[in-house]
Amino acid sequence: MTVELINTGSELMLGRVLNTHQQWLCRRLSDAGYNVVRQVAVADTGEHIQQAVRESLSRADLVITTGGLGPTSDDITRDLIAQLLCKRLHRDKHVLAQIKAAFKARKRSMIDSVLVQTLVPEGALVLPNPNGTAPGLAIEVNPNPFRPDGAASWLIMLPGPPRELRPMFTDGAMPLLRRVLPSRTAFVCRTLRTSGVPESLVQEAIGKRLHKLVKAGLDVGYCARVGQVDVRLSAKGTRAAVLVREAERVVGRRLGENIYGFDDDDVESSIIRLLTKRKRTLSLAESCTGGLLANRITNVSGASAVFLAGLVTYANSEKENQLGVRPESLRTFGAVSKTVCQEMAQGVREKTGSDYAISVTGIAGPSGGTKMKPVGTVFIGFAGPKGSCVERHFNPFDRQTFKEVTTSQALDLLRRQIKQHDFEGR
Amino acid sequence: MTVELINTGSELMLGRVLNTHQQWLCRRLSDAGYNVVRQVAVADTGEHIQQAVRESLSRADLVITTGGLGPTSDDITRDLIAQLLCKRLHRDKHVLAQIKAAFKARKRSMIDSVLVQTLVPEGALVLPNPNGTAPGLAIEVNPNPFRPDGAASWLIMLPGPPRELRPMFTDGAMPLLRRVLPSRTAFVCRTLRTSGVPESLVQEAIGKRLHKLVKAGLDVGYCARVGQVDVRLSAKGTRAAVLVREAERVVGRRLGENIYGFDDDDVESSIIRLLTKRKRTLSLAESCTGGLLANRITNVSGASAVFLAGLVTYANSEKENQLGVRPESLRTFGAVSKTVCQEMAQGVREKTGSDYAISVTGIAGPSGGTKMKPVGTVFIGFAGPKGSCVERHFNPFDRQTFKEVTTSQALDLLRRQIKQHDFEGR
């Protein structure tokens, strides 16, 4: 069972929009045992869309398109595919009623251009869109004129906006697929997320020891980020779960403490889990990361039980006012210094009464660097019931990468300190 | 001059990683006048990579691949492409010296597996990688055995990590392309970013009036987000600039105040620009957005000149301690209420002495909702020298979308208020 995904949109080819559909759909399809072998993006032009659909239908059991179902002049996927498959379009009464109701609910008068969204190719199933006006469409192409053996393929068209596509895929497309194209292949995938070891050493540590399992069908992938490497273990078929479990044991033994989480389990989630279990609270004092640290912590559902407050003290005066950093420290050592960093962590811990506190102060750039403290210099501080510490890092990246990398380092320091404190506290 | 982009990596097909290369590369290529007609992602397997490269070489003047150049066992792009083009690999001394130096600088001993990165197909140019060990490679495929007419194509291989790929593309690949495949086509693209008007009404307002320009070669695209629509105006050739400028005038007249920015010019950048020009300062009091608002503001280079502080008061006690919200207000109306929201904005404005302040309090979910205040309920407050106001919104989305949408609404309120205050202050 092979799947191909086609994302349409000139904005994609012009690089004006980030394609998030690919990851989202591929993730869900592979977890359900479907094998996505190719993803293609093409511009909103008749020639490119039809060529891509024709090619994918000549190979795949399931073809999914995204985009081009809306009411504007560049929404032409529905028309082009109907034409390619020689299917007439007819107006669907249920879709019309739903669109009318949607406009009425928003107290807006309906304009004619939206009516194009009520057109359905003959024989197509409608996937309702409770979050928008363009319905999805599903067609069994049977016989399939593009496949050498004429074997049937399914073609599913989804709308472009993620807020419409995602629920429609989950509630409309997946149940349909389970019925008409059930996957018989078990697929097991486990990602072990490590920090502090470079990619080549990760493979050096585990590669040979996984050799036997790889020969038995295990697939191993490595994905390097700044300061982090993901190890992906996956397998298909009846022995998939056994292979992956055994591989996980091998990697766990070799990489131990460097593994900070599994699958989507990011550092922030593991921190919130640790804090909740131990009934400890956290506060933050940020300067150069500008709220990103608080943002990542509060992305975790349940953060409110342990996270008290994060003070983003961008101006020096606010480091004094909100955190009680001493003016002499700022004068003598500067805002980006070990001393100020330590005072920030201790200050926010005292002001909020939290168990743990993390502070960050640095130079994100592009301006503000000096010879002694170039752009990228950053101090990360920790304060807890048993003392405090400060780390100095150098992250000479663009502004956003600087913020991301620094935030990851701060979370990693916090994770290690909480674990150590826990250990000592036993 | 056509370009095709091939992203390799099983992590992409399994949906474990977001493909950011596509947007980044397509953006830079199209701005330089190159026409990207197709992007393909395939798994790290010999069959799929070679099939994709063969197909792209049969059509495009330039093929760019990303990924698969590193030291681990799934890095096979270099090998497969050399095989496909019948080119032998030889060890490059300069690359070897550079990799040795990189390991020495990091005080790490080099292991044998990294040596695969010193292999270069015969006739290929090396694109140095100052941010990693895997160099990029560029090959002129001449004659091109996959093209019916045998016409030459260029093939460029870039490494997967964004931090390595981006500088290599800018400093290595682009200068090469300008020399060996100069683009003679002018391309002009302008995106007008609007808020507060649904997609169908945006097209209703401008579609007919752009008709003449479209006939003359203008390309118009619409991209809907939550509460926002981007209108993309682009054209190619000698009259491109004139067409786009004229179209921009038409859209500007019709959509006026609903246009909040241009191209990548997001709301936060326009706010920082406005504040800097007027010498006004800003502070923030966040609850449910958890630092995302401060994070977006501080993503703008130069924010430090106008942004004083953002207090993320997640716990109710911190709303009292840090912002001076009255305990009676919290008791009587609850943390998610108009009164508390107003006190948060006024509190942070007083505590920091800023000119303007924005506050946010709401229920991000998934838990915490009530019948009167279901998950998604949010209050956004503004305080300035001439008074304050509070808006109530309902954003019943998943946690992260809730944070994003709420943040956008808060920024939009701030933008409108600053503009209004400016107007009244004249």
PDB file of C-alpha atoms in Angstrom, chain A residues 10-20 22-23 26-27 30-31 36-44 48 51-52 55 59 70-75 103 108-109 111 113-114 161 163 187 189 191 196 198-201 203-204 219-226 232 234 289-292 294-296 298-304 307-315 317-318 321-322 351-352 365-366 397 399-401 403, chain B residues 10-20 22-23 26-27 30-31 36-44 48 51-52 55 59 70-75 103 108-109 111 113-114 161 163 187 189 191 196 198-201 203-204 219-226 232 234 289-292 294-296 298-304 307-315 317-318 321-322 351-352 365-366 397 399-401 403:
ATOM      1  CA  SER A  10       2.212  28.915  -5.889  1.00  0.00           C
ATOM      2  CA  GLU A  11       2.935  30.410  -2.467  1.00  0.00           C
ATOM      3  CA  LEU A  12       4.847  27.185  -1.709  1.00  0.00           C
ATOM      4  CA  MET A  13       6.968  27.392  -4.856  1.00  0.00           C
ATOM      5  CA  LEU A  14       7.667  31.071  -4.235  1.00  0.00           C
ATOM      6  CA  GLY A  15       8.703  30.224  -0.674  1.00  0.00           C
ATOM      7  CA  ARG A  16       6.109  32.562   0.825  1.00  0.00           C
ATOM      8  CA  VAL A  17       4.531  29.940   3.099  1.00  0.00           C
ATOM      9  CA  LEU A  18       5.900  27.079   5.198  1.00  0.00           C
ATOM     10  CA  ASN A  19       4.454  23.686   4.224  1.00  0.00           C
ATOM     11  CA  THR A  20       3.296  22.181   7.519  1.00  0.00           C
ATOM     12  CA  GLN A  22       3.628  17.411   4.822  1.00  0.00           C
ATOM     13  CA  GLN A  23       4.851  16.602   8.305  1.00  0.00           C
ATOM     14  CA  CYS A  26       2.972  11.949   6.847  1.00  0.00           C
ATOM     15  CA  ARG A  27       3.099  11.491  10.605  1.00  0.00           C
ATOM     16  CA  SER A  30       2.804   6.378   8.800  1.00  0.00           C
ATOM     17  CA  ASP A  31       1.563   5.826  12.344  1.00  0.00           C
ATOM     18  CA  VAL A  36       4.172   7.507   2.177  1.00  0.00           C
ATOM     19  CA  VAL A  37       6.802   7.155  -0.522  1.00  0.00           C
ATOM     20  CA  ARG A  38       6.756  10.605  -2.072  1.00  0.00           C
ATOM     21  CA  GLN A  39       5.607  14.138  -1.412  1.00  0.00           C
ATOM     22  CA  VAL A  40       5.447  16.694  -4.208  1.00  0.00           C
ATOM     23  CA  ALA A  41       4.700  20.411  -4.189  1.00  0.00           C
ATOM     24  CA  VAL A  42       3.702  22.239  -7.373  1.00  0.00           C
ATOM     25  CA  ALA A  43       2.383  25.666  -8.330  1.00  0.00           C
ATOM     26  CA  ASP A  44      -1.341  26.434  -8.836  1.00  0.00           C
ATOM     27  CA  HIS A  48       1.740  21.272 -13.049  1.00  0.00           C
ATOM     28  CA  GLN A  51       1.046  16.334 -14.346  1.00  0.00           C
ATOM     29  CA  ALA A  52       1.682  15.662 -10.653  1.00  0.00           C
ATOM     30  CA  GLU A  55       2.186  10.694 -12.199  1.00  0.00           C
ATOM     31  CA  ARG A  59       2.128   4.604  -9.063  1.00  0.00           C
ATOM     32  CA  GLY A  70     -11.372  27.557  -1.795  1.00  0.00           C
ATOM     33  CA  PRO A  71     -13.389  30.372  -3.377  1.00  0.00           C
ATOM     34  CA  THR A  72     -10.659  32.496  -5.004  1.00  0.00           C
ATOM     35  CA  SER A  73      -9.404  32.493  -8.581  1.00  0.00           C
ATOM     36  CA  ASP A  74      -6.265  30.452  -7.775  1.00  0.00           C
ATOM     37  CA  ASP A  75      -8.342  27.615  -6.306  1.00  0.00           C
ATOM     38  CA  PHE A 103     -22.497  32.491   6.392  1.00  0.00           C
ATOM     39  CA  ARG A 108     -22.410  37.725   6.674  1.00  0.00           C
ATOM     40  CA  SER A 109     -24.114  37.857   3.300  1.00  0.00           C
ATOM     41  CA  ILE A 111     -21.343  36.211  -2.346  1.00  0.00           C
ATOM     42  CA  SER A 113     -17.873  33.266  -5.773  1.00  0.00           C
ATOM     43  CA  VAL A 114     -18.256  30.879  -2.822  1.00  0.00           C
ATOM     44  CA  PRO A 161      -5.973  25.931   5.747  1.00  0.00           C
ATOM     45  CA  ARG A 163      -7.416  24.455  10.819  1.00  0.00           C
ATOM     46  CA  PHE A 187       4.456  -0.118  11.804  1.00  0.00           C
ATOM     47  CA  CYS A 189       8.493   3.816  15.341  1.00  0.00           C
ATOM     48  CA  THR A 191      12.514   8.193  18.457  1.00  0.00           C
ATOM     49  CA  GLY A 196      25.361  16.512  24.361  1.00  0.00           C
ATOM     50  CA  PRO A 198      27.646  14.734  18.245  1.00  0.00           C
ATOM     51  CA  GLU A 199      26.025  12.688  15.462  1.00  0.00           C
ATOM     52  CA  SER A 200      29.122  10.702  14.468  1.00  0.00           C
ATOM     53  CA  LEU A 201      29.765   9.643  18.082  1.00  0.00           C
ATOM     54  CA  GLN A 203      26.439   6.271  15.588  1.00  0.00           C
ATOM     55  CA  GLU A 204      29.875   5.099  16.820  1.00  0.00           C
ATOM     56  CA  ASP A 219      15.490   0.739  10.256  1.00  0.00           C
ATOM     57  CA  VAL A 220      17.788   3.248  12.024  1.00  0.00           C
ATOM     58  CA  GLY A 221      17.841   6.965  11.244  1.00  0.00           C
ATOM     59  CA  TYR A 222      19.797   9.853  12.722  1.00  0.00           C
ATOM     60  CA  CYS A 223      18.686  13.468  12.712  1.00  0.00           C
ATOM     61  CA  ALA A 224      21.106  16.139  13.959  1.00  0.00           C
ATOM     62  CA  ARG A 225      19.976  19.455  15.428  1.00  0.00           C
ATOM     63  CA  VAL A 226      22.069  22.051  17.240  1.00  0.00           C
ATOM     64  CA  ARG A 232      14.850   6.913  15.078  1.00  0.00           C
ATOM     65  CA  SER A 234      11.435   1.730  13.230  1.00  0.00           C
ATOM     66  CA  THR A 289      15.414  34.878  25.060  1.00  0.00           C
ATOM     67  CA  GLY A 290      12.579  37.407  25.379  1.00  0.00           C
ATOM     68  CA  GLY A 291       9.813  35.085  26.585  1.00  0.00           C
ATOM     69  CA  LEU A 292      10.615  32.043  24.442  1.00  0.00           C
ATOM     70  CA  ALA A 294       8.267  30.817  29.235  1.00  0.00           C
ATOM     71  CA  ASN A 295       6.495  30.132  25.960  1.00  0.00           C
ATOM     72  CA  ARG A 296       8.002  26.660  25.612  1.00  0.00           C
ATOM     73  CA  THR A 298       3.608  26.991  28.869  1.00  0.00           C
ATOM     74  CA  ASN A 299       3.158  25.014  25.641  1.00  0.00           C
ATOM     75  CA  VAL A 300       2.960  21.967  27.888  1.00  0.00           C
ATOM     76  CA  SER A 301      -0.561  21.263  29.039  1.00  0.00           C
ATOM     77  CA  GLY A 302      -0.543  21.153  32.845  1.00  0.00           C
ATOM     78  CA  ALA A 303       2.267  23.724  33.179  1.00  0.00           C
ATOM     79  CA  SER A 304       0.012  25.925  35.322  1.00  0.00           C
ATOM     80  CA  PHE A 307       4.983  27.288  36.689  1.00  0.00           C
ATOM     81  CA  LEU A 308       4.438  30.417  38.771  1.00  0.00           C
ATOM     82  CA  ALA A 309       5.774  33.275  36.681  1.00  0.00           C
ATOM     83  CA  GLY A 310       8.314  34.326  34.075  1.00  0.00           C
ATOM     84  CA  LEU A 311       9.665  37.847  34.139  1.00  0.00           C
ATOM     85  CA  VAL A 312      10.975  39.074  30.814  1.00  0.00           C
ATOM     86  CA  THR A 313      13.176  41.957  31.945  1.00  0.00           C
ATOM     87  CA  TYR A 314      14.450  43.378  28.705  1.00  0.00           C
ATOM     88  CA  ALA A 315      15.455  46.825  29.966  1.00  0.00           C
ATOM     89  CA  SER A 317      16.032  49.219  34.802  1.00  0.00           C
ATOM     90  CA  GLU A 318      13.515  46.357  34.872  1.00  0.00           C
ATOM     91  CA  ASN A 321      12.867  46.910  39.525  1.00  0.00           C
ATOM     92  CA  GLN A 322      11.367  43.495  38.933  1.00  0.00           C
ATOM     93  CA  LYS A 351      10.127  37.280  44.455  1.00  0.00           C
ATOM     94  CA  THR A 352       7.917  34.357  43.462  1.00  0.00           C
ATOM     95  CA  GLY A 365      22.420  40.432  18.112  1.00  0.00           C
ATOM     96  CA  PRO A 366      22.665  41.512  15.394  1.00  0.00           C
ATOM     97  CA  PHE A 397      23.771  32.448  15.299  1.00  0.00           C
ATOM     98  CA  ARG A 399      18.613  36.152  16.236  1.00  0.00           C
ATOM     99  CA  GLN A 400      15.946  33.439  16.148  1.00  0.00           C
ATOM    100  CA  THR A 401      18.369  30.496  16.132  1.00  0.00           C
ATOM    101  CA  LYS A 403      16.919  32.308  20.998  1.00  0.00           C
TER     102      LYS A 403
ATOM    103  CA  SER B  10      13.063   9.102   5.780  1.00  0.00           C
ATOM    104  CA  GLU B  11      12.299  11.364   8.763  1.00  0.00           C
ATOM    105  CA  LEU B  12      10.384  13.588   6.294  1.00  0.00           C
ATOM    106  CA  MET B  13       8.282  10.729   4.915  1.00  0.00           C
ATOM    107  CA  LEU B  14       7.566   9.481   8.423  1.00  0.00           C
ATOM    108  CA  GLY B  15       6.516  12.995   9.428  1.00  0.00           C
ATOM    109  CA  ARG B  16       9.074  13.175  12.226  1.00  0.00           C
ATOM    110  CA  VAL B  17      10.636  16.431  11.056  1.00  0.00           C
ATOM    111  CA  LEU B  18       9.272  19.660   9.565  1.00  0.00           C
ATOM    112  CA  ASN B  19      10.756  20.472   6.145  1.00  0.00           C
ATOM    113  CA  THR B  20      11.888  24.086   6.450  1.00  0.00           C
ATOM    114  CA  GLN B  22      11.610  24.063   0.974  1.00  0.00           C
ATOM    115  CA  GLN B  23      10.359  27.508   1.943  1.00  0.00           C
ATOM    116  CA  CYS B  26      12.271  28.509  -2.796  1.00  0.00           C
ATOM    117  CA  ARG B  27      12.112  32.022  -1.372  1.00  0.00           C
ATOM    118  CA  SER B  30      12.457  32.929  -6.712  1.00  0.00           C
ATOM    119  CA  ASP B  31      13.663  36.307  -5.452  1.00  0.00           C
ATOM    120  CA  VAL B  36      11.128  26.613  -8.955  1.00  0.00           C
ATOM    121  CA  VAL B  37       8.535  24.406 -10.622  1.00  0.00           C
ATOM    122  CA  ARG B  38       8.576  21.372  -8.365  1.00  0.00           C
ATOM    123  CA  GLN B  39       9.705  20.224  -4.944  1.00  0.00           C
ATOM    124  CA  VAL B  40       9.870  16.523  -4.085  1.00  0.00           C
ATOM    125  CA  ALA B  41      10.604  14.736  -0.826  1.00  0.00           C
ATOM    126  CA  VAL B  42      11.617  11.068  -0.774  1.00  0.00           C
ATOM    127  CA  ALA B  43      12.934   8.573   1.752  1.00  0.00           C
ATOM    128  CA  ASP B  44      16.666   7.769   2.202  1.00  0.00           C
ATOM    129  CA  HIS B  48      13.658   6.594  -4.391  1.00  0.00           C
ATOM    130  CA  GLN B  51      14.375   7.892  -9.321  1.00  0.00           C
ATOM    131  CA  ALA B  52      13.721  11.440  -8.105  1.00  0.00           C
ATOM    132  CA  GLU B  55      13.243  12.517 -13.192  1.00  0.00           C
ATOM    133  CA  ARG B  59      13.313  18.222 -16.981  1.00  0.00           C
ATOM    134  CA  GLY B  70      26.646  13.434   6.715  1.00  0.00           C
ATOM    135  CA  PRO B  71      28.651  10.674   8.400  1.00  0.00           C
ATOM    136  CA  THR B  72      25.920   8.205   9.436  1.00  0.00           C
ATOM    137  CA  SER B  73      24.699   5.089   7.674  1.00  0.00           C
ATOM    138  CA  ASP B  74      21.578   6.738   6.273  1.00  0.00           C
ATOM    139  CA  ASP B  75      23.650   9.457   4.542  1.00  0.00           C
ATOM    140  CA  PHE B 103      37.652  18.226  15.113  1.00  0.00           C
ATOM    141  CA  ARG B 108      37.555  15.885  19.814  1.00  0.00           C
ATOM    142  CA  SER B 109      39.300  12.912  18.286  1.00  0.00           C
ATOM    143  CA  ILE B 111      36.590   8.774  14.067  1.00  0.00           C
ATOM    144  CA  SER B 113      33.155   7.207   9.802  1.00  0.00           C
ATOM    145  CA  VAL B 114      33.509  10.958   9.161  1.00  0.00           C
ATOM    146  CA  PRO B 161      21.152  20.773   8.930  1.00  0.00           C
ATOM    147  CA  ARG B 163      22.565  25.926  10.145  1.00  0.00           C
ATOM    148  CA  PHE B 187      10.788  38.715 -10.931  1.00  0.00           C
ATOM    149  CA  CYS B 189       6.702  39.856  -5.811  1.00  0.00           C
ATOM    150  CA  THR B 191       2.648  40.426  -0.491  1.00  0.00           C
ATOM    151  CA  GLY B 196     -10.231  41.464   9.570  1.00  0.00           C
ATOM    152  CA  PRO B 198     -12.490  36.978   5.037  1.00  0.00           C
ATOM    153  CA  GLU B 199     -10.834  35.569   1.904  1.00  0.00           C
ATOM    154  CA  SER B 200     -13.920  35.659  -0.334  1.00  0.00           C
ATOM    155  CA  LEU B 201     -14.574  39.324   0.487  1.00  0.00           C
ATOM    156  CA  GLN B 203     -11.225  38.800  -3.646  1.00  0.00           C
ATOM    157  CA  GLU B 204     -14.666  40.433  -4.095  1.00  0.00           C
ATOM    158  CA  ASP B 219      -0.239  36.886 -11.019  1.00  0.00           C
ATOM    159  CA  VAL B 220      -2.553  37.192  -7.984  1.00  0.00           C
ATOM    160  CA  GLY B 221      -2.616  34.710  -5.112  1.00  0.00           C
ATOM    161  CA  TYR B 222      -4.598  34.571  -1.875  1.00  0.00           C
ATOM    162  CA  CYS B 223      -3.513  32.813   1.287  1.00  0.00           C
ATOM    163  CA  ALA B 224      -5.941  32.602   4.221  1.00  0.00           C
ATOM    164  CA  ARG B 225      -4.836  32.250   7.848  1.00  0.00           C
ATOM    165  CA  VAL B 226      -6.928  32.571  10.994  1.00  0.00           C
ATOM    166  CA  ARG B 232       0.347  38.096  -3.242  1.00  0.00           C
ATOM    167  CA  SER B 234       3.794  39.011  -8.669  1.00  0.00           C
ATOM    168  CA  THR B 289      -0.258  33.220  26.069  1.00  0.00           C
ATOM    169  CA  GLY B 290       2.574  32.261  28.431  1.00  0.00           C
ATOM    170  CA  GLY B 291       5.334  34.443  26.990  1.00  0.00           C
ATOM    171  CA  LEU B 292       4.529  34.019  23.286  1.00  0.00           C
ATOM    172  CA  ALA B 294       6.895  38.821  24.536  1.00  0.00           C
ATOM    173  CA  ASN B 295       8.661  36.274  22.343  1.00  0.00           C
ATOM    174  CA  ARG B 296       7.138  37.668  19.133  1.00  0.00           C
ATOM    175  CA  THR B 298      11.544  40.341  20.984  1.00  0.00           C
ATOM    176  CA  ASN B 299      11.994  38.483  17.699  1.00  0.00           C
ATOM    177  CA  VAL B 300      12.169  41.931  16.121  1.00  0.00           C
ATOM    178  CA  SER B 301      15.706  43.275  16.042  1.00  0.00           C
ATOM    179  CA  GLY B 302      15.688  46.653  17.796  1.00  0.00           C
ATOM    180  CA  ALA B 303      12.882  45.705  20.207  1.00  0.00           C
ATOM    181  CA  SER B 304      15.146  46.504  23.160  1.00  0.00           C
ATOM    182  CA  PHE B 307      10.184  47.044  25.035  1.00  0.00           C
ATOM    183  CA  LEU B 308      10.751  47.351  28.792  1.00  0.00           C
ATOM    184  CA  ALA B 309       9.399  44.133  30.275  1.00  0.00           C
ATOM    185  CA  GLY B 310       6.863  41.344  29.929  1.00  0.00           C
ATOM    186  CA  LEU B 311       5.525  39.705  33.058  1.00  0.00           C
ATOM    187  CA  VAL B 312       4.186  36.202  32.518  1.00  0.00           C
ATOM    188  CA  THR B 313       2.005  35.795  35.596  1.00  0.00           C
ATOM    189  CA  TYR B 314       0.741  32.269  35.263  1.00  0.00           C
ATOM    190  CA  ALA B 315      -0.276  31.703  38.896  1.00  0.00           C
ATOM    191  CA  SER B 317      -0.821  34.778  43.331  1.00  0.00           C
ATOM    192  CA  GLU B 318       1.684  36.223  40.860  1.00  0.00           C
ATOM    193  CA  ASN B 321       2.350  40.027  43.603  1.00  0.00           C
ATOM    194  CA  GLN B 322       3.842  41.160  40.313  1.00  0.00           C
ATOM    195  CA  LYS B 351       5.085  49.008  37.565  1.00  0.00           C
ATOM    196  CA  THR B 352       7.291  49.544  34.531  1.00  0.00           C
ATOM    197  CA  GLY B 365      -7.289  24.439  27.576  1.00  0.00           C
ATOM    198  CA  PRO B 366      -7.521  21.562  27.188  1.00  0.00           C
ATOM    199  CA  PHE B 397      -8.639  25.842  19.222  1.00  0.00           C
ATOM    200  CA  ARG B 399      -3.477  24.879  22.912  1.00  0.00           C
ATOM    201  CA  GLN B 400      -0.819  26.108  20.495  1.00  0.00           C
ATOM    202  CA  THR B 401      -3.228  27.523  17.922  1.00  0.00           C
ATOM    203  CA  LYS B 403      -1.778  30.908  21.855  1.00  0.00           C
TER     204      LYS B 403
END
